[in-house]
Coordinates of C-alpha atoms in Angstrom, one line a residue:
Chain Z
M1 CA 14.2 10.8 7.0
F2 CA 16.8 8.2 7.4
S3 CA 17.9 6.7 4.1
P4 CA 20.5 4.0 3.4
P5 CA 23.7 5.0 1.6
P6 CA 23.6 4.7 -2.1
I7 CA 24.7 1.3 -3.3
N8 CA 27.8 1.1 -5.4
H9 CA 26.6 -1.5 -7.9
Q10 CA 30.0 -2.3 -9.2
Q11 CA 31.5 -2.8 -5.7
A12 CA 28.5 -4.9 -4.6
R13 CA 28.7 -6.9 -7.8
M14 CA 25.0 -6.6 -8.1
I15 CA 23.8 -8.3 -11.2
L16 CA 20.0 -7.5 -11.0
P17 CA 18.3 -4.4 -9.6
Q18 CA 16.8 -5.1 -6.2
G19 CA 13.3 -6.5 -6.3
T20 CA 13.7 -8.1 -9.7
R21 CA 14.4 -11.7 -10.5
D22 CA 15.0 -14.1 -13.3
V23 CA 12.4 -16.8 -14.0
L24 CA 14.1 -20.2 -14.8
P25 CA 12.8 -23.2 -16.8
P26 CA 10.6 -25.2 -14.5
E27 CA 9.0 -22.1 -12.9
W28 CA 8.6 -20.5 -16.3
A29 CA 6.5 -23.4 -17.5
W30 CA 4.3 -23.2 -14.3
R31 CA 3.8 -19.5 -14.8
E32 CA 2.8 -19.9 -18.4
H33 CA 0.5 -22.8 -17.6
L34 CA -1.2 -20.8 -14.9
R35 CA -1.4 -17.6 -17.1
G36 CA -3.1 -19.7 -19.8
K37 CA -5.6 -21.3 -17.4
V38 CA -6.5 -18.0 -15.8
A39 CA -6.9 -16.2 -19.1
A40 CA -9.0 -19.0 -20.5
Q41 CA -11.2 -18.9 -17.4
F42 CA -11.7 -15.1 -17.8
S43 CA -12.5 -15.6 -21.5
S44 CA -15.1 -18.2 -20.9
W45 CA -17.0 -15.7 -18.7
G46 CA -16.9 -13.2 -21.6
Y47 CA -13.9 -11.1 -20.6
Q48 CA -12.1 -10.0 -23.7
G49 CA -8.3 -9.4 -23.6
V50 CA -6.6 -6.0 -24.0
E51 CA -2.9 -5.1 -24.0
L52 CA -1.8 -1.9 -22.4
P53 CA 1.5 0.0 -22.8
A54 CA 4.0 -0.4 -20.0
L55 CA 5.1 3.3 -20.5
E56 CA 2.6 5.9 -19.4
L57 CA 2.5 9.6 -19.3
Q58 CA 3.3 10.6 -15.7
N59 CA 0.3 12.1 -13.9
P60 CA 0.5 13.5 -10.4
Q61 CA -3.2 12.5 -9.9
H62 CA -2.5 8.8 -10.5
P63 CA -3.1 6.8 -7.3
Q64 CA 0.3 5.2 -7.4
D65 CA 2.2 8.2 -8.7
S66 CA 4.5 8.5 -5.7
R67 CA 5.6 4.9 -5.9
A68 CA 6.0 4.6 -9.7
F69 CA 9.3 4.5 -11.6
K70 CA 9.8 7.7 -13.6
L71 CA 11.7 8.1 -16.9
I72 CA 12.4 11.2 -19.0
D73 CA 11.2 11.1 -22.6
S74 CA 13.2 12.5 -25.5
G75 CA 11.2 15.7 -25.4
G76 CA 11.8 16.1 -21.7
E77 CA 8.3 14.9 -20.6
V78 CA 8.2 12.6 -17.6
L79 CA 7.0 9.1 -18.2
A80 CA 6.0 6.5 -15.6
L81 CA 6.3 2.8 -15.7
R82 CA 2.9 1.1 -15.3
S83 CA 2.2 0.8 -11.6
E84 CA -1.3 -0.6 -11.6
F85 CA -3.9 -1.6 -14.2
T86 CA -7.2 -0.2 -13.2
T87 CA -6.4 3.4 -14.0
A88 CA -4.9 2.3 -17.4
V89 CA -8.0 0.3 -18.3
Q90 CA -10.2 3.2 -17.4
R91 CA -8.2 5.4 -19.8
L92 CA -8.5 2.8 -22.5
V93 CA -12.2 2.5 -22.1
R94 CA -12.8 6.3 -22.2
L95 CA -10.7 6.5 -25.3
R96 CA -11.6 3.4 -27.2
F97 CA -15.1 2.5 -26.0
P98 CA -16.7 5.9 -25.1
G99 CA -20.1 4.6 -26.0
G100 CA -19.7 1.0 -24.7
P101 CA -21.6 -1.3 -25.3
F102 CA -21.8 -1.6 -21.5
P103 CA -21.4 -3.6 -19.5
L104 CA -17.9 -4.0 -20.9
R105 CA -15.9 -7.0 -19.8
L106 CA -12.2 -6.8 -20.3
Q107 CA -9.2 -8.8 -19.1
Y108 CA -5.5 -7.9 -19.0
G109 CA -2.2 -9.3 -17.9
G110 CA 1.3 -8.0 -17.6
R111 CA 4.1 -6.6 -15.6
L112 CA 3.9 -3.7 -13.1
W113 CA 6.7 -1.8 -11.4
L114 CA 6.8 -0.1 -8.0
R115 CA 9.8 1.9 -6.9
S116 CA 9.2 1.9 -3.2
Q117 CA 8.2 -1.7 -2.6
A118 CA 10.3 -3.3 0.2
S119 CA 12.1 -6.1 -1.4
E120 CA 11.4 -9.1 0.8
L121 CA 9.4 -12.4 0.6
G122 CA 7.0 -12.1 -2.3
R123 CA 7.2 -8.3 -2.6
L124 CA 9.0 -7.7 -5.8
R125 CA 9.4 -4.3 -7.4
E126 CA 8.7 -5.9 -10.8
F127 CA 5.7 -8.2 -10.7
T128 CA 2.9 -9.6 -12.8
Q129 CA -0.8 -9.2 -12.5
L130 CA -3.7 -10.9 -14.3
G131 CA -7.1 -9.3 -13.9
V132 CA -10.5 -8.2 -15.2
E133 CA -12.6 -5.1 -15.2
L134 CA -16.4 -5.1 -15.4
I135 CA -17.2 -1.6 -16.5
G136 CA -20.3 0.6 -16.9
V137 CA -22.6 -1.2 -14.3
S138 CA -22.7 -0.9 -10.6
T139 CA -25.3 -3.4 -9.5
P140 CA -24.9 -6.0 -6.7
Q141 CA -25.2 -8.6 -9.4
A142 CA -22.1 -7.3 -11.1
D143 CA -20.2 -7.5 -7.8
A144 CA -21.4 -11.0 -7.1
E145 CA -20.3 -12.0 -10.6
L146 CA -16.7 -10.8 -9.8
L147 CA -16.8 -12.8 -6.6
A148 CA -17.9 -15.9 -8.4
L149 CA -15.4 -15.4 -11.2
S150 CA -12.5 -15.0 -8.8
L151 CA -13.3 -18.1 -6.8
S152 CA -13.8 -20.2 -9.9
T153 CA -10.6 -18.9 -11.4
L154 CA -8.7 -19.9 -8.3
Q155 CA -10.4 -23.3 -8.3
A156 CA -9.5 -23.8 -11.9
V157 CA -5.8 -23.7 -10.9
G158 CA -6.3 -25.9 -7.9
V159 CA -6.1 -23.2 -5.2
R160 CA -8.5 -23.5 -2.2
A161 CA -9.3 -20.0 -1.3
Q162 CA -11.4 -18.0 1.2
L163 CA -13.0 -14.7 0.0
E164 CA -13.4 -11.7 2.3
V165 CA -15.5 -8.7 1.4
G166 CA -15.7 -5.2 2.9
H167 CA -16.9 -1.8 2.0
P168 CA -14.6 1.2 2.7
G169 CA -17.6 3.4 2.0
F170 CA -19.1 2.2 5.3
L171 CA -16.3 3.5 7.4
D172 CA -15.9 6.6 5.3
A173 CA -19.6 7.4 5.8
L174 CA -19.4 6.9 9.6
L175 CA -16.4 9.3 9.8
E176 CA -18.1 11.7 7.4
D177 CA -21.3 11.8 9.4
A178 CA -19.4 12.5 12.6
G179 CA -18.3 15.7 11.0
L180 CA -14.6 15.3 11.8
P181 CA -11.8 17.4 10.4
D182 CA -9.9 15.8 7.4
T183 CA -6.6 15.3 9.3
L184 CA -8.3 13.4 12.1
K185 CA -10.3 11.4 9.6
G186 CA -7.0 10.4 7.9
Q187 CA -5.5 9.4 11.2
L188 CA -8.6 7.4 12.1
H189 CA -8.5 5.6 8.8
D190 CA -4.9 4.7 9.5
V191 CA -5.6 3.5 13.0
L192 CA -8.6 1.4 12.0
D193 CA -6.7 0.0 9.0
R194 CA -4.3 -1.5 11.6
K195 CA -7.2 -2.5 13.9
S196 CA -5.3 -0.8 16.7
G197 CA -7.6 -0.6 19.7
P198 CA -5.0 1.2 21.9
D199 CA -4.2 3.8 19.2
L200 CA -7.9 4.4 18.5
S201 CA -8.7 5.2 22.2
A202 CA -5.6 7.4 22.5
L203 CA -6.4 9.3 19.3
L204 CA -10.1 9.9 20.3
A205 CA -9.0 10.9 23.8
S206 CA -6.4 13.4 22.5
A207 CA -9.1 14.9 20.1
G208 CA -11.5 15.2 23.1
L209 CA -13.9 12.8 21.4
G210 CA -15.6 10.0 23.2
G211 CA -19.2 8.8 23.9
E212 CA -21.1 7.4 21.0
L213 CA -18.4 7.8 18.4
E214 CA -15.9 5.9 20.5
R215 CA -18.4 3.1 21.2
T216 CA -19.3 2.9 17.4
L217 CA -15.7 2.9 16.2
S218 CA -14.6 0.3 18.9
V219 CA -17.4 -2.0 17.6
V220 CA -16.3 -1.3 13.9
N221 CA -12.8 -2.3 14.9
E222 CA -14.1 -5.7 15.8
L223 CA -16.4 -6.2 12.8
Y224 CA -14.7 -9.0 11.0
G225 CA -15.6 -12.7 10.7
G226 CA -18.6 -14.6 9.4
P227 CA -22.0 -13.3 8.3
E228 CA -22.9 -12.5 12.0
V229 CA -20.9 -9.3 11.4
L230 CA -23.6 -7.9 9.1
A231 CA -26.2 -8.2 11.9
Q232 CA -23.8 -6.6 14.4
A233 CA -23.3 -3.7 12.0
R234 CA -27.0 -3.2 11.5
R235 CA -27.4 -2.5 15.2
L236 CA -25.1 0.5 15.1
P237 CA -26.4 4.0 14.7
L238 CA -26.0 4.5 11.0
G239 CA -26.5 7.5 8.8
M240 CA -28.0 7.1 5.3
R241 CA -24.7 6.5 3.4
A242 CA -23.4 4.0 5.9
A243 CA -26.7 2.2 5.8
A244 CA -26.7 2.2 2.0
A245 CA -23.1 0.8 2.0
L246 CA -24.2 -2.0 4.4
A247 CA -27.3 -2.7 2.3
H248 CA -25.2 -3.1 -0.9
L249 CA -22.9 -5.5 0.9
E250 CA -25.8 -7.5 2.2
Q251 CA -27.3 -7.8 -1.3
V252 CA -24.0 -8.9 -2.8
A253 CA -23.5 -11.5 0.0
E254 CA -27.1 -12.7 -0.5
L255 CA -26.5 -13.2 -4.3
F256 CA -23.2 -14.9 -3.9
G257 CA -24.0 -16.9 -0.7
Q258 CA -23.1 -15.2 2.6
E259 CA -22.0 -18.5 4.2
R260 CA -19.2 -18.7 1.7
L261 CA -17.8 -15.3 2.6
L262 CA -15.8 -13.6 5.4
F263 CA -16.6 -10.0 6.2
D264 CA -14.5 -7.1 7.4
L265 CA -16.4 -3.8 7.9
G266 CA -13.4 -2.1 9.5
M267 CA -11.6 -2.3 6.1
S268 CA -10.3 1.1 5.3
R269 CA -9.3 2.4 1.8
R270 CA -5.9 1.2 0.9
Y271 CA -6.3 2.4 -2.7
L272 CA -8.0 5.7 -2.9
Y273 CA -10.0 4.7 -6.0
Y274 CA -11.9 1.9 -4.3
S275 CA -15.0 3.8 -3.2
G276 CA -17.4 0.9 -3.0
F277 CA -17.4 -2.8 -2.2
T278 CA -13.9 -4.4 -2.0
F279 CA -12.8 -8.0 -1.7
R280 CA -9.8 -10.2 -1.4
A281 CA -8.9 -13.9 -1.5
Y282 CA -6.7 -15.7 0.9
A283 CA -5.2 -19.0 -0.3
E284 CA -5.0 -21.8 2.2
G285 CA -1.5 -22.0 3.7
S286 CA -0.3 -18.6 2.3
P287 CA 0.3 -15.7 4.6
R288 CA -0.7 -13.0 2.2
Q289 CA -3.7 -12.3 0.1
I290 CA -3.5 -13.8 -3.4
L291 CA -6.2 -11.7 -5.2
G292 CA -7.8 -8.3 -4.5
G293 CA -10.4 -6.1 -6.1
G294 CA -13.2 -3.7 -5.7
R295 CA -15.6 -1.1 -7.0
Y296 CA -14.7 2.4 -8.0
D297 CA -16.5 5.4 -9.3
S298 CA -15.1 7.6 -12.0
P299 CA -11.4 7.8 -11.4
N300 CA -10.8 10.1 -14.4
Y301 CA -7.4 11.4 -13.4
D302 CA -6.8 12.8 -16.9
S303 CA -9.4 15.4 -16.6
P304 CA -8.9 18.4 -14.3
D305 CA -12.2 17.9 -12.4
G306 CA -12.2 14.1 -12.3
A307 CA -15.7 12.6 -12.0
A308 CA -17.4 15.4 -13.8
Q309 CA -15.6 14.6 -17.0
G310 CA -16.8 11.2 -18.3
G311 CA -15.6 9.1 -15.4
L312 CA -16.9 5.5 -15.5
S313 CA -18.1 3.3 -12.7
G314 CA -16.7 -0.2 -12.7
A315 CA -15.3 -3.0 -10.6
G316 CA -12.6 -5.5 -11.1
F317 CA -9.9 -7.7 -9.5
A318 CA -6.3 -8.7 -10.1
L319 CA -4.3 -11.6 -8.9
G320 CA -0.5 -11.7 -8.5
L321 CA 1.1 -14.3 -10.8
E322 CA 4.2 -14.7 -8.6
R323 CA 2.1 -15.5 -5.5
L324 CA -0.2 -17.8 -7.6
T325 CA 2.9 -19.6 -8.9
E326 CA 4.0 -20.3 -5.3
V327 CA 0.6 -21.4 -4.0
A328 CA -0.5 -23.4 -7.1
A329 CA 2.7 -25.1 -7.9
R330 CA 1.8 -28.2 -6.0
H331 CA -1.3 -28.8 -8.1
L332 CA 0.4 -28.8 -11.5
P333 CA 0.3 -31.7 -13.9
P334 CA 3.6 -33.5 -14.4
E335 CA 5.7 -32.4 -17.4
P336 CA 5.7 -34.7 -20.4
E337 CA 8.8 -36.9 -20.8
V338 CA 11.7 -35.4 -22.8
V339 CA 13.3 -37.7 -25.4
L340 CA 16.4 -37.3 -27.7
A341 CA 15.3 -37.6 -31.3
L342 CA 18.0 -39.1 -33.5
D343 CA 16.2 -38.2 -36.8
T344 CA 13.4 -35.9 -37.9
A345 CA 10.9 -38.7 -38.3
G346 CA 11.6 -39.7 -34.7
A347 CA 11.1 -36.2 -33.4
E348 CA 7.7 -35.9 -35.2
H349 CA 6.6 -39.3 -33.9
A350 CA 7.5 -38.5 -30.3
R351 CA 5.8 -35.0 -30.5
S352 CA 2.7 -36.7 -32.0
L353 CA 2.6 -38.8 -28.9
G354 CA 2.7 -35.7 -26.7
L355 CA 6.3 -36.1 -25.7
I356 CA 8.9 -33.4 -25.8
A357 CA 11.6 -34.2 -28.5
E358 CA 15.0 -32.5 -28.6
G359 CA 17.0 -32.8 -31.8
C360 CA 20.6 -33.8 -32.2
W361 CA 23.1 -31.1 -33.0
T362 CA 26.1 -33.4 -33.5
G363 CA 26.9 -36.8 -34.7
D364 CA 29.2 -37.4 -31.7
L365 CA 27.3 -40.1 -29.8
G366 CA 29.5 -39.7 -26.6
E367 CA 28.7 -36.0 -26.5
L368 CA 25.0 -36.7 -27.0
A369 CA 25.0 -39.3 -24.3
R370 CA 26.7 -36.9 -21.8
Y371 CA 24.2 -34.2 -22.6
A372 CA 21.3 -36.5 -22.3
A373 CA 22.5 -37.7 -18.9
L374 CA 22.8 -34.1 -17.6
R375 CA 19.5 -33.1 -19.0
G376 CA 17.8 -36.2 -17.4
I377 CA 16.8 -37.7 -20.8
R378 CA 16.4 -41.5 -20.5
R379 CA 15.1 -42.5 -24.0
T380 CA 16.0 -41.9 -27.6
V381 CA 13.7 -42.1 -30.6
R382 CA 14.5 -43.0 -34.3
G383 CA 11.6 -43.3 -36.7
T384 CA 8.9 -44.9 -34.7
G385 CA 11.2 -46.9 -32.4
F386 CA 12.3 -45.9 -28.9
G387 CA 15.7 -46.9 -27.4
T388 CA 17.6 -46.4 -24.2
L389 CA 20.4 -44.1 -23.6
A390 CA 22.8 -47.0 -23.0
E391 CA 22.1 -48.3 -26.5
L392 CA 23.3 -45.0 -28.0
T393 CA 27.0 -45.5 -27.3
G394 CA 27.0 -49.2 -26.5
A395 CA 26.3 -50.5 -23.0
G396 CA 28.0 -48.8 -20.1
E397 CA 29.4 -45.7 -21.8
A398 CA 26.4 -43.4 -21.3
T399 CA 26.8 -43.0 -17.6
A400 CA 29.7 -40.5 -17.8
Chain W
M1 CA -9.9 -30.1 26.8
T2 CA -12.0 -29.0 23.8
P3 CA -13.3 -31.7 21.6
L4 CA -12.0 -30.0 18.4
A5 CA -8.3 -30.0 17.8
P6 CA -7.1 -26.4 18.0
T7 CA -5.6 -24.7 15.0
P8 CA -1.8 -24.6 15.3
I9 CA -0.4 -21.1 15.8
T10 CA 3.1 -19.6 15.8
L11 CA 3.9 -16.7 18.2
A12 CA 6.9 -14.4 18.0
L13 CA 8.2 -13.1 21.3
P14 CA 11.2 -10.9 22.1
K15 CA 14.1 -12.2 24.2
G16 CA 14.7 -11.1 27.7
R17 CA 12.3 -10.1 30.5
I18 CA 9.4 -9.4 28.2
F19 CA 9.7 -13.1 27.0
E20 CA 9.0 -14.4 30.5
E21 CA 6.3 -11.9 31.2
S22 CA 4.6 -12.7 27.9
I23 CA 4.7 -16.4 28.5
E24 CA 3.1 -15.9 31.9
L25 CA 0.4 -13.7 30.5
L26 CA -0.3 -16.0 27.5
A27 CA -0.5 -19.0 29.8
R28 CA -3.1 -17.2 32.0
A29 CA -5.0 -16.4 28.8
G30 CA -5.4 -20.1 28.2
L31 CA -2.5 -21.2 26.0
P32 CA -0.6 -24.4 27.0
L33 CA 2.6 -22.5 27.7
S34 CA 5.3 -22.6 30.4
L35 CA 8.7 -21.0 30.7
P36 CA 11.1 -23.3 28.8
E37 CA 14.2 -24.6 30.5
K38 CA 17.3 -22.6 29.8
S39 CA 18.8 -24.0 26.6
R40 CA 20.2 -23.1 23.3
A41 CA 16.9 -23.8 21.6
L42 CA 15.5 -20.9 19.4
Q43 CA 11.9 -22.3 19.1
W44 CA 9.6 -24.4 21.2
K45 CA 6.5 -26.4 20.5
M46 CA 4.0 -26.6 23.3
G47 CA 0.8 -28.2 22.4
H48 CA -0.6 -26.4 19.3
V49 CA 1.6 -23.4 19.9
T50 CA 5.1 -22.8 18.4
L51 CA 7.1 -20.1 20.2
L52 CA 9.9 -18.2 18.4
E53 CA 12.4 -16.2 20.6
L54 CA 13.6 -13.2 18.6
R55 CA 15.3 -9.9 18.9
N56 CA 12.5 -7.4 19.5
Q57 CA 13.2 -5.5 16.2
D58 CA 12.5 -8.8 14.4
V59 CA 9.1 -9.5 15.9
P60 CA 7.2 -7.1 13.5
V61 CA 9.1 -8.6 10.5
Y62 CA 8.1 -12.2 11.4
V63 CA 4.5 -11.2 12.0
D64 CA 4.2 -9.0 8.9
L65 CA 5.5 -11.7 6.7
G66 CA 3.3 -14.3 8.2
I67 CA 6.1 -16.6 9.6
A68 CA 4.5 -15.9 12.9
D69 CA 0.7 -15.5 13.3
A70 CA 1.0 -13.1 16.2
G71 CA 3.5 -11.7 18.6
I72 CA 4.3 -9.4 21.4
V73 CA 6.5 -6.3 21.0
G74 CA 7.0 -2.8 22.4
K75 CA 5.1 0.0 20.7
D76 CA 8.4 1.8 20.3
V77 CA 9.8 -1.0 18.2
L78 CA 6.6 -1.5 16.3
A79 CA 6.3 2.2 15.4
E80 CA 9.9 2.3 14.4
S81 CA 9.4 -0.7 12.1
G82 CA 6.8 1.2 10.1
R83 CA 5.0 -2.1 9.4
S84 CA 1.3 -2.1 9.0
I85 CA 0.2 -5.1 11.0
Y86 CA -2.8 -5.5 13.2
E87 CA -2.3 -4.3 16.7
P88 CA -5.4 -5.1 18.7
L89 CA -4.2 -4.8 22.4
D90 CA -2.1 -2.8 24.7
L91 CA -0.8 -5.4 27.2
N92 CA 0.0 -2.8 29.7
F93 CA 3.5 -4.0 30.8
S94 CA 7.0 -3.2 29.9
H95 CA 6.3 0.6 30.1
C96 CA 8.8 3.1 28.9
R97 CA 8.9 6.4 27.0
L98 CA 10.8 7.6 24.0
S99 CA 12.1 11.0 24.8
L100 CA 14.2 13.9 23.5
I101 CA 17.2 14.2 25.8
R102 CA 20.0 16.9 26.1
E103 CA 22.7 17.7 28.5
V104 CA 21.3 19.8 31.4
G105 CA 21.4 23.4 30.5
A106 CA 22.2 22.9 26.8
T107 CA 20.6 25.8 24.8
G108 CA 22.3 25.7 21.5
P109 CA 20.5 24.8 18.3
V110 CA 20.0 21.1 17.5
H111 CA 21.7 20.2 14.3
R112 CA 22.4 16.6 14.9
V113 CA 20.4 14.0 16.8
A114 CA 21.6 10.5 17.7
S115 CA 19.2 7.6 18.1
K116 CA 18.4 3.9 17.8
Y117 CA 15.1 5.1 16.4
P118 CA 16.0 7.0 13.2
R119 CA 12.5 6.8 11.7
L120 CA 10.6 8.0 14.8
S121 CA 13.3 10.7 15.4
A122 CA 12.9 12.0 11.9
A123 CA 9.1 12.1 12.1
Y124 CA 9.3 13.9 15.5
L125 CA 11.7 16.5 14.2
S126 CA 9.9 17.1 10.9
G127 CA 6.6 17.3 12.8
R128 CA 8.1 20.3 14.7
G129 CA 9.5 21.9 11.6
L130 CA 13.1 21.1 12.7
S131 CA 15.7 19.9 10.3
A132 CA 18.5 18.0 11.9
E133 CA 20.8 15.3 10.8
I134 CA 20.0 11.9 12.3
V135 CA 22.9 9.6 13.4
R136 CA 21.9 6.0 13.9
L137 CA 23.6 4.4 16.8
S138 CA 23.1 1.0 18.5
G139 CA 23.6 1.4 22.2
N140 CA 24.5 3.8 25.1
I141 CA 22.9 6.6 23.1
E142 CA 23.3 9.1 26.0
L143 CA 27.0 9.1 25.4
A144 CA 26.4 10.8 22.1
A145 CA 25.1 13.9 23.9
L146 CA 27.9 13.9 26.5
T147 CA 30.7 13.6 24.0
G148 CA 29.4 16.1 21.5
L149 CA 28.7 13.5 18.8
A150 CA 25.2 14.9 18.7
D151 CA 23.4 18.0 20.1
A152 CA 20.5 15.8 21.4
V153 CA 19.6 12.2 21.5
V154 CA 16.3 10.3 21.2
D155 CA 16.2 7.3 23.5
L156 CA 14.1 5.2 25.9
V157 CA 13.6 6.4 29.4
Q158 CA 12.3 3.9 32.0
T159 CA 13.1 5.5 35.5
G160 CA 15.3 8.4 34.5
S161 CA 18.1 7.4 36.9
T162 CA 20.6 7.0 34.1
L163 CA 19.8 10.5 32.9
K164 CA 20.3 12.0 36.4
A165 CA 23.6 10.2 37.0
N166 CA 24.9 11.6 33.7
N167 CA 23.7 15.2 34.0
L168 CA 21.1 14.7 31.2
E169 CA 17.5 15.9 31.1
E170 CA 14.4 14.7 29.4
L171 CA 13.0 17.6 27.3
D172 CA 10.0 16.1 25.6
V173 CA 8.2 12.8 25.5
I174 CA 7.9 11.6 21.9
L175 CA 6.0 8.3 22.5
R176 CA 4.7 6.4 25.5
S177 CA 5.4 2.7 24.9
S178 CA 4.2 -0.6 26.4
A179 CA 4.0 -4.1 25.1
R180 CA 1.5 -4.7 22.3
L181 CA -0.1 -7.8 20.9
V182 CA 0.4 -7.8 17.1
V183 CA -1.3 -10.1 14.6
N184 CA -0.6 -10.9 11.0
R185 CA -3.3 -9.5 8.6
T186 CA -4.2 -12.9 7.1
A187 CA -3.9 -14.9 10.3
L188 CA -6.4 -12.7 12.1
K189 CA -9.0 -13.7 9.5
L190 CA -8.1 -17.3 8.8
K191 CA -7.1 -18.4 12.3
R192 CA -9.8 -16.3 14.0
S193 CA -11.2 -19.3 15.8
E194 CA -8.0 -19.5 17.7
L195 CA -7.0 -15.8 17.8
R196 CA -10.2 -14.1 18.7
P197 CA -10.7 -16.0 22.0
L198 CA -7.0 -15.3 22.8
I199 CA -7.5 -11.6 22.2
A200 CA -10.7 -11.5 24.3
N201 CA -9.0 -13.4 27.2
L202 CA -6.0 -11.1 27.1
R203 CA -8.2 -8.0 27.0
E204 CA -10.0 -9.2 30.2
L205 CA -6.7 -10.0 32.0
V206 CA -5.2 -6.7 31.1
A207 CA -8.3 -4.8 32.2
V208 CA -8.2 -6.7 35.6
N209 CA -4.5 -6.0 36.0
G210 CA -5.0 -2.4 35.1
K211 CA -7.4 -2.0 38.0
L212 CA -5.2 -3.8 40.5
A213 CA -1.9 -2.0 39.7
A214 CA -2.4 1.6 38.7
P215 CA -1.0 2.0 35.2
A216 CA 2.1 4.0 34.8
R217 CA 0.7 5.9 31.8
G218 CA 0.4 9.7 31.9

């Protein structure tokens, strides 16, 4: 494999590791505003917050293990920096809520780290997700609730979004029923994930497969768009599992309102733990999805035999705070005015009016005026009276 | 003209001959395009379509990141980019093959391979259980085999006449390439009213062309 030469950090004068960034004042305020709105929305639907450690014990079964940052603990054990939340929340539920009560509604928020993320537009290696998990139930009603919650959350922060649903179990079942070897199934998942018509034909031809399977998979490759997709899917020759996956999707769509959804039945598994229904949200005018989620069954990676050992079914979604900040920034309320408080009573008065009051750190009026001009402060407050910056030093001097 | 205003779309096309062929094909598929006058412009707006003229390696980048909604690029460049974007159609022009090339009669072990395609070369070698060092070069790759810089090279072959003239032979075909239509993952869904008919029209045109001129695919 080609790999770039190691970077000499000193020589390159690199100040931050690639794929990380500082968050500066106006953006920080937007982030916190959005974080608060989103968390409040989750809370009002009954999702209680949990906090999870950013340091985890490394586990080769973890779905993101190959992409996670690793550290060595003092005893020599390998630790991993948190790389996704769903697995961690499952661990927490098994440990802290073994008996429920179910359904259990939890929300979380925090940073994630991925080692191998290409560092370009919106793809940081350190990023923040906010999300929910609805655990212990697997009904279409539960899936419809998550769709409704994700849309209302995006609406609450002023983002116009379009939801798209799929069911990787559908494609999985079709390939399973065709009795294909695992390697070929893997290749077909990859080809269908890219909706590559030419590669699909070439792959089937090289495997000596054609006929009904090729016709079916070519149709599946085109099964994206509005609710008409469901009817097209129903006309395909489906085995029991594929039919069941389609039926589940139809029920969810029925409950949520199918005219409000886009569908993609060629959606393949991008995360191995999503075995059931999956969904994502596209924000108007943003080239990448802003929210994604789905249903999984029993990803108990801590136990040697997975599902058999107390795995839980659940579903959830997460949204990326960095992308949300970009997309939602236009809809934010204006910041309150900042004033310079010349005494404590003035500061309290201004704050009681909802303004931001900064205190004086010196008696040097020229210094205060210079600072205020740089900071964009136009008014002062003393007691209950407001004044202009010019009055602070006598007319004309404050423009330095 | 349709009564509804069409959704604006941005297309990424590679410079050179493939740019002209692409514009002709897209115009026949119903887009309001014509070959722009020679100028220093880097992008053109024609009706609801914005065209970006790029180096071919940059087309997958623009499409993956959503700066362009769709684009046309060789399968060789797309595969080398490693980007997972939608790739609905083989446009059946600009055919070439990516091959393993050595000097005629060379029999020694392959320890070093030179290529403009380091990712595909590495995948090919590891798929055959070979471990060789990959040297990334930018042009006239054949020279690496002739001068001893590398024991073999991985490069594009169109007619094979350069190889013959330089006493080189093609030992294995790694990938058969032709121009592909590529589409951004979000755009295919959100701009499907514009992109689906375009894909359908192109598919029909390619099928008709394929019947007229026998495809050079083996």
